[in-house]
Every structure is written in structure tokens, then in C-alpha cells.
Amino acid sequence: MFFKTWLCIQVKAYEEGVDILSYLIERKYLCPLHWGLFKPLEKQVRFEKLKEQNELLRSQLQEKSEYKYEVFLPEGYTKVKKYPVFFTLHGDGKNIEHHKMFWKPDWLLSEGYIVVYLQSSQVSIYEGYLWMGKRMYLFKMLRK
């Protein structure tokens, strides 16, 4: 829904754009206010407060966020045999569920692969996560 704000920006309906963002943030919907497309709203009086509320929301979500993964085993899997493993990472701002809609494990499983879906715990936007950030999260996670 934050793309509605982008449309408002295109037609210079800045107050309406800020209203939409305010509506979303009040309902705990984390918005990507750091994206360049929101830059024209920075001159709006309420926008700075929205950024603060949004950042507080991001911090709260980050505290609760956990790294997730799902493992799919090929038919007939046994612990004795060695299998190739295919790790798949969601895109920036996405999650496992979104990623699985496009990267289904069926073919890899039929070829004898173990398929592992990984989801970062680093909150990016509403129900979206990222791997690379200030903390270089992916590299830290892989070292564990």
C-alpha cells in the first residue's frame, strides 16, 4: 500500500501521501521510508515524526525477529546416504513464503537434493527481511 504514496508523490499530493504513511505506521505496518522515492515528503512537517515512529516500530519488530529456515528432504531420504544440498535465499525485502512461490523445491527434490530455505531475521519492511545491512548479517549467520 505504500506504493499509493508513490503515486501521490508523482502528482504532488504530498499531504495525502503522508496521510497514507501515517495510516500504515499507526497499524504497525513498517514502511521503507529510507527509499529515495519518499524524499519529496521530507519537506512535510509530519514526515519527520513518521520517520521516528517507523524507526521505533522497526526496532520493536527487530527485537522479536528470529532467523528462520525450512528443510525439504528428497523422497526416500536416509541419514546414511550423502546428498547434495541446495540453499536458497529470499530476495531483499522478502521472506521464505514469498520466495517459495517462485522457487519451488519439487525439481531439486526429484534430483535427490536436500533443499534449505533460509530467511534472515534482519527486518527491512513489513514482513520483509534483508541479508546485507549495516551488520553484514548473512556473513555473521553463516559463521555460526
PDB file of N, CA and C in Angstrom, residues 50-123:
ATOM      1  N   LEU A  50       6.821  10.815  11.538  1.00  0.00           N
ATOM      2  CA  LEU A  50       6.515   9.484  10.998  1.00  0.00           C
ATOM      3  C   LEU A  50       7.779   8.637  10.894  1.00  0.00           C
ATOM      4  N   LYS A  51       8.873   9.245  10.470  1.00  0.00           N
ATOM      5  CA  LYS A  51      10.140   8.510  10.389  1.00  0.00           C
ATOM      6  C   LYS A  51      10.553   7.998  11.768  1.00  0.00           C
ATOM      7  N   GLU A  52      10.372   8.820  12.793  1.00  0.00           N
ATOM      8  CA  GLU A  52      10.707   8.402  14.158  1.00  0.00           C
ATOM      9  C   GLU A  52       9.812   7.249  14.605  1.00  0.00           C
ATOM     10  N   GLN A  53       8.516   7.354  14.359  1.00  0.00           N
ATOM     11  CA  GLN A  53       7.580   6.281  14.721  1.00  0.00           C
ATOM     12  C   GLN A  53       7.912   4.999  13.961  1.00  0.00           C
ATOM     13  N   ASN A  54       8.233   5.144  12.696  1.00  0.00           N
ATOM     14  CA  ASN A  54       8.571   3.999  11.853  1.00  0.00           C
ATOM     15  C   ASN A  54       9.847   3.318  12.356  1.00  0.00           C
ATOM     16  N   GLU A  55      10.837   4.108  12.741  1.00  0.00           N
ATOM     17  CA  GLU A  55      12.093   3.547  13.244  1.00  0.00           C
ATOM     18  C   GLU A  55      11.860   2.837  14.578  1.00  0.00           C
ATOM     19  N   LEU A  56      11.015   3.391  15.432  1.00  0.00           N
ATOM     20  CA  LEU A  56      10.670   2.730  16.690  1.00  0.00           C
ATOM     21  C   LEU A  56       9.984   1.393  16.403  1.00  0.00           C
ATOM     22  N   LEU A  57       9.080   1.385  15.461  1.00  0.00           N
ATOM     23  CA  LEU A  57       8.405   0.152  15.055  1.00  0.00           C
ATOM     24  C   LEU A  57       9.416  -0.859  14.530  1.00  0.00           C
ATOM     25  N   ARG A  58      10.350  -0.405  13.694  1.00  0.00           N
ATOM     26  CA  ARG A  58      11.376  -1.305  13.167  1.00  0.00           C
ATOM     27  C   ARG A  58      12.191  -1.916  14.303  1.00  0.00           C
ATOM     28  N   SER A  59      12.565  -1.106  15.281  1.00  0.00           N
ATOM     29  CA  SER A  59      13.334  -1.601  16.429  1.00  0.00           C
ATOM     30  C   SER A  59      12.548  -2.647  17.215  1.00  0.00           C
ATOM     31  N   GLN A  60      11.271  -2.392  17.426  1.00  0.00           N
ATOM     32  CA  GLN A  60      10.422  -3.343  18.152  1.00  0.00           C
ATOM     33  C   GLN A  60      10.288  -4.656  17.386  1.00  0.00           C
ATOM     34  N   LEU A  61      10.087  -4.565  16.092  1.00  0.00           N
ATOM     35  CA  LEU A  61       9.980  -5.773  15.269  1.00  0.00           C
ATOM     36  C   LEU A  61      11.302  -6.529  15.247  1.00  0.00           C
ATOM     37  N   GLN A  62      12.409  -5.795  15.193  1.00  0.00           N
ATOM     38  CA  GLN A  62      13.728  -6.421  15.157  1.00  0.00           C
ATOM     39  C   GLN A  62      13.989  -7.217  16.432  1.00  0.00           C
ATOM     40  N   GLU A  63      13.565  -6.691  17.577  1.00  0.00           N
ATOM     41  CA  GLU A  63      13.759  -7.394  18.849  1.00  0.00           C
ATOM     42  C   GLU A  63      13.055  -8.747  18.858  1.00  0.00           C
ATOM     43  N   LYS A  64      11.918  -8.850  18.212  1.00  0.00           N
ATOM     44  CA  LYS A  64      11.127 -10.089  18.184  1.00  0.00           C
ATOM     45  C   LYS A  64      11.514 -11.012  17.031  1.00  0.00           C
ATOM     46  N   SER A  65      12.221 -10.478  16.072  1.00  0.00           N
ATOM     47  CA  SER A  65      12.509 -11.218  14.846  1.00  0.00           C
ATOM     48  C   SER A  65      13.499 -12.356  15.093  1.00  0.00           C
ATOM     49  N   GLU A  66      13.270 -13.465  14.422  1.00  0.00           N
ATOM     50  CA  GLU A  66      14.152 -14.624  14.527  1.00  0.00           C
ATOM     51  C   GLU A  66      14.522 -15.134  13.139  1.00  0.00           C
ATOM     52  N   TYR A  67      15.722 -15.655  13.056  1.00  0.00           N
ATOM     53  CA  TYR A  67      16.177 -16.332  11.846  1.00  0.00           C
ATOM     54  C   TYR A  67      15.292 -17.563  11.647  1.00  0.00           C
ATOM     55  N   LYS A  68      14.879 -17.826  10.410  1.00  0.00           N
ATOM     56  CA  LYS A  68      14.028 -18.981  10.123  1.00  0.00           C
ATOM     57  C   LYS A  68      14.628 -19.797   8.986  1.00  0.00           C
ATOM     58  N   TYR A  69      14.244 -21.052   8.958  1.00  0.00           N
ATOM     59  CA  TYR A  69      14.636 -21.904   7.840  1.00  0.00           C
ATOM     60  C   TYR A  69      13.618 -23.023   7.686  1.00  0.00           C
ATOM     61  N   GLU A  70      13.568 -23.579   6.491  1.00  0.00           N
ATOM     62  CA  GLU A  70      12.743 -24.753   6.207  1.00  0.00           C
ATOM     63  C   GLU A  70      13.596 -25.716   5.401  1.00  0.00           C
ATOM     64  N   VAL A  71      13.497 -26.983   5.736  1.00  0.00           N
ATOM     65  CA  VAL A  71      14.278 -28.018   5.058  1.00  0.00           C
ATOM     66  C   VAL A  71      13.320 -29.000   4.392  1.00  0.00           C
ATOM     67  N   PHE A  72      13.589 -29.298   3.129  1.00  0.00           N
ATOM     68  CA  PHE A  72      12.818 -30.290   2.382  1.00  0.00           C
ATOM     69  C   PHE A  72      13.765 -31.428   2.020  1.00  0.00           C
ATOM     70  N   LEU A  73      13.348 -32.646   2.332  1.00  0.00           N
ATOM     71  CA  LEU A  73      14.181 -33.826   2.082  1.00  0.00           C
ATOM     72  C   LEU A  73      13.643 -34.603   0.887  1.00  0.00           C
ATOM     73  N   PRO A  74      14.552 -35.172   0.087  1.00  0.00           N
ATOM     74  CA  PRO A  74      14.087 -35.955  -1.062  1.00  0.00           C
ATOM     75  C   PRO A  74      13.377 -37.233  -0.600  1.00  0.00           C
ATOM     76  N   GLU A  75      12.513 -37.725  -1.452  1.00  0.00           N
ATOM     77  CA  GLU A  75      11.792 -38.958  -1.144  1.00  0.00           C
ATOM     78  C   GLU A  75      12.799 -40.079  -0.896  1.00  0.00           C
ATOM     79  N   GLY A  76      12.550 -40.870   0.137  1.00  0.00           N
ATOM     80  CA  GLY A  76      13.436 -41.978   0.464  1.00  0.00           C
ATOM     81  C   GLY A  76      14.683 -41.556   1.223  1.00  0.00           C
ATOM     82  N   TYR A  77      14.711 -40.352   1.724  1.00  0.00           N
ATOM     83  CA  TYR A  77      15.884 -39.836   2.437  1.00  0.00           C
ATOM     84  C   TYR A  77      16.266 -40.764   3.588  1.00  0.00           C
ATOM     85  N   THR A  78      17.570 -41.017   3.713  1.00  0.00           N
ATOM     86  CA  THR A  78      18.110 -41.754   4.859  1.00  0.00           C
ATOM     87  C   THR A  78      19.308 -40.987   5.390  1.00  0.00           C
ATOM     88  N   LYS A  79      19.571 -41.120   6.671  1.00  0.00           N
ATOM     89  CA  LYS A  79      20.698 -40.423   7.299  1.00  0.00           C
ATOM     90  C   LYS A  79      22.043 -41.003   6.870  1.00  0.00           C
ATOM     91  N   VAL A  80      22.043 -42.205   6.350  1.00  0.00           N
ATOM     92  CA  VAL A  80      23.284 -42.891   5.985  1.00  0.00           C
ATOM     93  C   VAL A  80      23.877 -42.341   4.685  1.00  0.00           C
ATOM     94  N   LYS A  81      23.040 -42.008   3.734  1.00  0.00           N
ATOM     95  CA  LYS A  81      23.477 -41.551   2.412  1.00  0.00           C
ATOM     96  C   LYS A  81      23.843 -40.064   2.434  1.00  0.00           C
ATOM     97  N   LYS A  82      24.806 -39.675   1.586  1.00  0.00           N
ATOM     98  CA  LYS A  82      25.154 -38.261   1.424  1.00  0.00           C
ATOM     99  C   LYS A  82      24.328 -37.672   0.286  1.00  0.00           C
ATOM    100  N   TYR A  83      23.888 -36.428   0.475  1.00  0.00           N
ATOM    101  CA  TYR A  83      23.044 -35.749  -0.509  1.00  0.00           C
ATOM    102  C   TYR A  83      23.618 -34.372  -0.815  1.00  0.00           C
ATOM    103  N   PRO A  84      23.440 -33.919  -2.050  1.00  0.00           N
ATOM    104  CA  PRO A  84      23.785 -32.514  -2.322  1.00  0.00           C
ATOM    105  C   PRO A  84      22.742 -31.617  -1.644  1.00  0.00           C
ATOM    106  N   VAL A  85      23.176 -30.444  -1.236  1.00  0.00           N
ATOM    107  CA  VAL A  85      22.276 -29.503  -0.558  1.00  0.00           C
ATOM    108  C   VAL A  85      22.180 -28.231  -1.387  1.00  0.00           C
ATOM    109  N   PHE A  86      20.963 -27.768  -1.578  1.00  0.00           N
ATOM    110  CA  PHE A  86      20.712 -26.518  -2.296  1.00  0.00           C
ATOM    111  C   PHE A  86      20.158 -25.509  -1.296  1.00  0.00           C
ATOM    112  N   PHE A  87      20.940 -24.454  -1.027  1.00  0.00           N
ATOM    113  CA  PHE A  87      20.499 -23.376  -0.142  1.00  0.00           C
ATOM    114  C   PHE A  87      19.886 -22.280  -0.992  1.00  0.00           C
ATOM    115  N   THR A  88      18.736 -21.799  -0.588  1.00  0.00           N
ATOM    116  CA  THR A  88      18.091 -20.739  -1.345  1.00  0.00           C
ATOM    117  C   THR A  88      17.720 -19.593  -0.409  1.00  0.00           C
ATOM    118  N   LEU A  89      18.084 -18.388  -0.819  1.00  0.00           N
ATOM    119  CA  LEU A  89      17.864 -17.185  -0.015  1.00  0.00           C
ATOM    120  C   LEU A  89      16.791 -16.320  -0.661  1.00  0.00           C
ATOM    121  N   HIS A  90      15.915 -15.789   0.150  1.00  0.00           N
ATOM    122  CA  HIS A  90      14.905 -14.860  -0.366  1.00  0.00           C
ATOM    123  C   HIS A  90      15.585 -13.573  -0.822  1.00  0.00           C
ATOM    124  N   GLY A  91      14.895 -12.828  -1.646  1.00  0.00           N
ATOM    125  CA  GLY A  91      15.415 -11.548  -2.107  1.00  0.00           C
ATOM    126  C   GLY A  91      15.278 -10.477  -1.044  1.00  0.00           C
ATOM    127  N   ASP A  92      15.914  -9.366  -1.284  1.00  0.00           N
ATOM    128  CA  ASP A  92      15.895  -8.244  -0.356  1.00  0.00           C
ATOM    129  C   ASP A  92      14.470  -7.741  -0.161  1.00  0.00           C
ATOM    130  N   GLY A  93      14.049  -7.653   1.087  1.00  0.00           N
ATOM    131  CA  GLY A  93      12.706  -7.179   1.388  1.00  0.00           C
ATOM    132  C   GLY A  93      11.628  -8.238   1.269  1.00  0.00           C
ATOM    133  N   LYS A  94      12.022  -9.487   1.150  1.00  0.00           N
ATOM    134  CA  LYS A  94      11.047 -10.581   1.015  1.00  0.00           C
ATOM    135  C   LYS A  94      11.191 -11.539   2.201  1.00  0.00           C
ATOM    136  N   ASN A  95      10.539 -12.701   2.113  1.00  0.00           N
ATOM    137  CA  ASN A  95      10.607 -13.715   3.162  1.00  0.00           C
ATOM    138  C   ASN A  95      10.492 -15.106   2.534  1.00  0.00           C
ATOM    139  N   ILE A  96      10.566 -16.131   3.365  1.00  0.00           N
ATOM    140  CA  ILE A  96      10.506 -17.512   2.863  1.00  0.00           C
ATOM    141  C   ILE A  96       9.222 -17.767   2.078  1.00  0.00           C
ATOM    142  N   GLU A  97       8.099 -17.367   2.635  1.00  0.00           N
ATOM    143  CA  GLU A  97       6.819 -17.669   1.983  1.00  0.00           C
ATOM    144  C   GLU A  97       6.737 -17.052   0.590  1.00  0.00           C
ATOM    145  N   HIS A  98       7.169 -15.837   0.459  1.00  0.00           N
ATOM    146  CA  HIS A  98       7.169 -15.186  -0.857  1.00  0.00           C
ATOM    147  C   HIS A  98       8.132 -15.910  -1.799  1.00  0.00           C
ATOM    148  N   HIS A  99       9.301 -16.243  -1.292  1.00  0.00           N
ATOM    149  CA  HIS A  99      10.334 -16.890  -2.103  1.00  0.00           C
ATOM    150  C   HIS A  99       9.880 -18.265  -2.608  1.00  0.00           C
ATOM    151  N   LYS A 100       9.186 -19.015  -1.760  1.00  0.00           N
ATOM    152  CA  LYS A 100       8.745 -20.359  -2.156  1.00  0.00           C
ATOM    153  C   LYS A 100       7.718 -20.331  -3.282  1.00  0.00           C
ATOM    154  N   MET A 101       7.033 -19.211  -3.451  1.00  0.00           N
ATOM    155  CA  MET A 101       6.064 -19.125  -4.552  1.00  0.00           C
ATOM    156  C   MET A 101       6.781 -19.198  -5.901  1.00  0.00           C
ATOM    157  N   PHE A 102       8.033 -18.768  -5.942  1.00  0.00           N
ATOM    158  CA  PHE A 102       8.771 -18.704  -7.201  1.00  0.00           C
ATOM    159  C   PHE A 102       9.860 -19.768  -7.309  1.00  0.00           C
ATOM    160  N   TRP A 103      10.392 -20.204  -6.185  1.00  0.00           N
ATOM    161  CA  TRP A 103      11.448 -21.212  -6.165  1.00  0.00           C
ATOM    162  C   TRP A 103      10.916 -22.452  -5.457  1.00  0.00           C
ATOM    163  N   LYS A 104      10.176 -23.255  -6.199  1.00  0.00           N
ATOM    164  CA  LYS A 104       9.578 -24.458  -5.625  1.00  0.00           C
ATOM    165  C   LYS A 104      10.634 -25.570  -5.571  1.00  0.00           C
ATOM    166  N   PRO A 105      10.590 -26.412  -4.538  1.00  0.00           N
ATOM    167  CA  PRO A 105      11.640 -27.415  -4.365  1.00  0.00           C
ATOM    168  C   PRO A 105      11.462 -28.691  -5.185  1.00  0.00           C
ATOM    169  N   ASP A 106      10.334 -28.864  -5.841  1.00  0.00           N
ATOM    170  CA  ASP A 106       9.985 -30.154  -6.451  1.00  0.00           C
ATOM    171  C   ASP A 106      11.062 -30.736  -7.363  1.00  0.00           C
ATOM    172  N   TRP A 107      11.558 -29.956  -8.310  1.00  0.00           N
ATOM    173  CA  TRP A 107      12.532 -30.496  -9.253  1.00  0.00           C
ATOM    174  C   TRP A 107      13.817 -30.892  -8.540  1.00  0.00           C
ATOM    175  N   LEU A 108      14.306 -30.035  -7.652  1.00  0.00           N
ATOM    176  CA  LEU A 108      15.534 -30.357  -6.920  1.00  0.00           C
ATOM    177  C   LEU A 108      15.358 -31.607  -6.063  1.00  0.00           C
ATOM    178  N   LEU A 109      14.216 -31.737  -5.432  1.00  0.00           N
ATOM    179  CA  LEU A 109      13.948 -32.933  -4.632  1.00  0.00           C
ATOM    180  C   LEU A 109      13.935 -34.175  -5.515  1.00  0.00           C
ATOM    181  N   SER A 110      13.348 -34.068  -6.692  1.00  0.00           N
ATOM    182  CA  SER A 110      13.300 -35.219  -7.611  1.00  0.00           C
ATOM    183  C   SER A 110      14.692 -35.604  -8.102  1.00  0.00           C
ATOM    184  N   GLU A 111      15.624 -34.656  -8.048  1.00  0.00           N
ATOM    185  CA  GLU A 111      17.014 -34.922  -8.448  1.00  0.00           C
ATOM    186  C   GLU A 111      17.878 -35.360  -7.262  1.00  0.00           C
ATOM    187  N   GLY A 112      17.246 -35.536  -6.097  1.00  0.00           N
ATOM    188  CA  GLY A 112      17.963 -36.044  -4.934  1.00  0.00           C
ATOM    189  C   GLY A 112      18.610 -34.989  -4.048  1.00  0.00           C
ATOM    190  N   TYR A 113      18.241 -33.747  -4.218  1.00  0.00           N
ATOM    191  CA  TYR A 113      18.800 -32.675  -3.392  1.00  0.00           C
ATOM    192  C   TYR A 113      18.015 -32.506  -2.100  1.00  0.00           C
ATOM    193  N   ILE A 114      18.708 -32.082  -1.061  1.00  0.00           N
ATOM    194  CA  ILE A 114      18.073 -31.513   0.119  1.00  0.00           C
ATOM    195  C   ILE A 114      17.943 -30.031  -0.188  1.00  0.00           C
ATOM    196  N   VAL A 115      16.775 -29.464   0.052  1.00  0.00           N
ATOM    197  CA  VAL A 115      16.545 -28.046  -0.240  1.00  0.00           C
ATOM    198  C   VAL A 115      16.337 -27.306   1.081  1.00  0.00           C
ATOM    199  N   VAL A 116      17.120 -26.252   1.277  1.00  0.00           N
ATOM    200  CA  VAL A 116      17.041 -25.463   2.505  1.00  0.00           C
ATOM    201  C   VAL A 116      16.694 -24.022   2.154  1.00  0.00           C
ATOM    202  N   TYR A 117      15.552 -23.571   2.655  1.00  0.00           N
ATOM    203  CA  TYR A 117      15.143 -22.169   2.505  1.00  0.00           C
ATOM    204  C   TYR A 117      15.595 -21.427   3.753  1.00  0.00           C
ATOM    205  N   LEU A 118      16.290 -20.328   3.558  1.00  0.00           N
ATOM    206  CA  LEU A 118      16.764 -19.518   4.676  1.00  0.00           C
ATOM    207  C   LEU A 118      16.063 -18.170   4.666  1.00  0.00           C
ATOM    208  N   GLN A 119      15.750 -17.687   5.871  1.00  0.00           N
ATOM    209  CA  GLN A 119      15.168 -16.350   5.990  1.00  0.00           C
ATOM    210  C   GLN A 119      15.955 -15.568   7.028  1.00  0.00           C
ATOM    211  N   SER A 120      16.409 -14.423   6.642  1.00  0.00           N
ATOM    212  CA  SER A 120      17.113 -13.535   7.554  1.00  0.00           C
ATOM    213  C   SER A 120      16.188 -13.112   8.690  1.00  0.00           C
ATOM    214  N   SER A 121      16.774 -12.672   9.772  1.00  0.00           N
ATOM    215  CA  SER A 121      15.980 -12.103  10.867  1.00  0.00           C
ATOM    216  C   SER A 121      16.108 -10.586  10.887  1.00  0.00           C
ATOM    217  N   GLN A 122      16.841 -10.035   9.932  1.00  0.00           N
ATOM    218  CA  GLN A 122      17.059  -8.591   9.897  1.00  0.00           C
ATOM    219  C   GLN A 122      15.886  -7.913   9.190  1.00  0.00           C
ATOM    220  N   VAL A 123      15.057  -7.236   9.970  1.00  0.00           N
ATOM    221  CA  VAL A 123      13.829  -6.617   9.470  1.00  0.00           C
ATOM    222  C   VAL A 123      14.152  -5.496   8.492  1.00  0.00           C
TER     223      VAL A 123
END
